[in-house]
Amino acid sequence: MESAGSIDYLKLQLVPEESMLCVTWLRGVSSAEYRQGLLHLRQVVLDHGIKLWFVDARRLTHVTFEDQQWIIKEIIPELLASSLQKFVRVVQPDVFSYITFEDLLRRAQQNYSLIGHVEQFTSAEAAMAWLQMND
C-alpha cells in the first residue's frame, strides 16, 4: 500500500495492484470538512483510476440532508463517469447511520444506476470481502 496524501481527518491508502483506495475517516467532521474531504477523495479516484473504494466511516458523525443532496449533485455524477466499479462503506452498528446512507442511495438511485455497485456493512472484514468478490 502507498499513501495518497491526506487531510488531518482522513487516512488514505492506495493499493495500486488492485486499483483500490482505502479511506478511514479519523474523526467526526463539520459539513465544510466533509465536503472538502469528499472533493479530495473524488480527485484521488479520478487521478488514480480507482476501481474499488473502501471507506471506514465508523468515526463520522451524522451526514446532513444538505450534504447528501450535494453528494448526489456534485460527487456521484463524476464518480459514475470514472473507472470506479464498487464502493463499500463500513458504519457503526447504529440504525440511524445505516438508514441515512440507505436513504442517500435511494435518492441517488432515482437519478443514477447504482445497484450492485454500492454496499454498506458494520464489519470491515465483510465489507472488504464483498469489495474484492468477483461478480
Coordinates of C-alpha atoms in Angstrom, one line a residue:
M1 CA 0.0 0.0 0.0
E2 CA 1.1 3.6 -0.6
S3 CA -0.2 6.8 0.9
A4 CA -2.3 9.1 -1.4
G5 CA -1.8 12.3 0.5
S6 CA -4.1 13.1 3.4
I7 CA -6.1 15.7 5.2
D8 CA -5.7 15.6 9.0
Y9 CA -9.1 13.9 9.5
L10 CA -8.7 11.3 6.6
K11 CA -6.3 8.4 6.2
L12 CA -5.8 7.4 2.6
Q13 CA -4.1 4.3 1.3
L14 CA -3.7 3.2 -2.4
V15 CA -3.4 -0.4 -3.3
P16 CA -2.2 0.1 -6.9
E17 CA -2.2 -3.7 -7.8
E18 CA -5.9 -3.8 -7.1
S19 CA -6.8 -0.3 -8.3
M20 CA -8.2 0.2 -4.7
L21 CA -8.5 3.2 -2.5
C22 CA -8.9 2.6 1.3
V23 CA -10.1 5.5 3.3
T24 CA -10.6 5.9 7.0
W25 CA -12.4 9.0 8.5
L26 CA -10.4 9.6 11.7
R27 CA -13.0 11.8 13.5
G28 CA -16.3 13.5 13.2
V29 CA -16.2 16.5 10.8
S30 CA -18.0 19.7 10.1
S31 CA -20.0 20.0 6.9
A32 CA -17.3 22.1 5.3
E33 CA -14.6 19.5 6.2
Y34 CA -16.8 16.6 5.0
R35 CA -17.2 18.3 1.6
Q36 CA -13.5 19.2 1.4
G37 CA -12.7 15.6 2.2
L38 CA -15.1 14.2 -0.4
L39 CA -13.7 16.6 -3.1
H40 CA -10.2 15.4 -2.3
L41 CA -11.3 11.7 -2.4
R42 CA -13.1 12.2 -5.7
Q43 CA -9.9 13.7 -7.2
V44 CA -7.8 10.7 -5.9
V45 CA -10.3 8.3 -7.5
L46 CA -10.2 10.2 -10.8
D47 CA -6.4 10.7 -10.8
H48 CA -5.5 7.1 -10.0
G49 CA -8.1 5.2 -12.0
I50 CA -9.6 3.7 -8.8
K51 CA -11.9 0.7 -9.4
L52 CA -12.5 -0.4 -5.8
W53 CA -13.2 2.1 -3.0
F54 CA -13.3 1.1 0.7
V55 CA -14.4 3.6 3.3
D56 CA -14.4 3.2 7.0
A57 CA -16.9 5.8 8.2
R58 CA -17.3 4.5 11.8
R59 CA -16.0 7.7 13.3
L60 CA -18.1 10.0 11.1
T61 CA -21.0 11.8 12.7
H62 CA -24.4 12.4 11.1
V63 CA -24.3 13.5 7.4
T64 CA -26.8 16.3 6.9
F65 CA -29.6 16.2 4.3
E66 CA -27.9 19.2 2.6
D67 CA -24.6 17.3 2.4
Q68 CA -26.4 14.3 1.0
Q69 CA -28.0 16.4 -1.7
W70 CA -24.6 17.9 -2.5
I71 CA -23.1 14.4 -2.9
I72 CA -25.9 13.4 -5.3
K73 CA -25.4 16.6 -7.4
E74 CA -21.6 17.1 -7.2
I75 CA -19.9 13.8 -6.4
I76 CA -21.8 10.9 -7.8
P77 CA -22.0 12.0 -11.5
E78 CA -18.2 12.3 -11.8
L79 CA -17.7 9.0 -10.0
L80 CA -20.1 7.3 -12.3
A81 CA -18.1 8.6 -15.3
S82 CA -14.9 7.4 -13.7
S83 CA -13.4 3.9 -13.7
L84 CA -14.9 3.2 -10.2
Q85 CA -16.8 -0.1 -10.1
K86 CA -17.5 -0.8 -6.5
F87 CA -17.9 1.3 -3.3
V88 CA -18.3 -0.1 0.1
R89 CA -18.8 1.8 3.4
V90 CA -18.3 0.5 7.0
V91 CA -20.5 2.1 9.6
Q92 CA -21.3 1.8 13.3
P93 CA -24.0 -0.7 14.0
D94 CA -26.5 2.0 14.7
V95 CA -29.7 2.1 12.8
F96 CA -29.6 5.9 12.2
S97 CA -26.3 5.9 10.3
Y98 CA -27.4 2.9 8.3
I99 CA -30.8 4.4 7.3
T100 CA -29.3 7.8 6.5
F101 CA -26.9 6.2 3.9
E102 CA -29.7 3.9 2.6
D103 CA -31.9 7.0 2.1
L104 CA -29.0 8.7 0.2
L105 CA -28.6 5.7 -2.0
R106 CA -32.4 5.5 -2.7
R107 CA -32.4 9.2 -3.7
A108 CA -29.3 8.7 -5.9
Q109 CA -30.8 5.6 -7.4
Q110 CA -33.7 7.8 -8.7
N111 CA -31.1 9.6 -10.9
Y112 CA -28.4 7.0 -11.5
S113 CA -27.9 3.3 -11.7
L114 CA -26.0 2.2 -8.6
I115 CA -27.5 -1.3 -8.0
G116 CA -24.8 -3.9 -7.3
H117 CA -22.0 -1.3 -7.0
V118 CA -22.6 0.2 -3.6
E119 CA -23.0 -1.6 -0.2
Q120 CA -22.5 -0.9 3.5
F121 CA -21.6 -3.1 6.3
T122 CA -20.9 -2.9 10.1
S123 CA -17.8 -5.2 9.7
A124 CA -14.7 -4.1 7.9
E125 CA -13.9 -7.7 7.1
A126 CA -17.3 -8.4 5.5
A127 CA -17.0 -5.1 3.6
M128 CA -13.6 -5.9 2.2
A129 CA -14.7 -9.5 1.2
W130 CA -17.7 -8.0 -0.7
L131 CA -15.5 -5.4 -2.4
Q132 CA -12.9 -8.0 -3.6
M133 CA -15.5 -10.5 -4.7
N134 CA -15.6 -11.0 -8.4
D135 CA -19.0 -10.6 -9.9

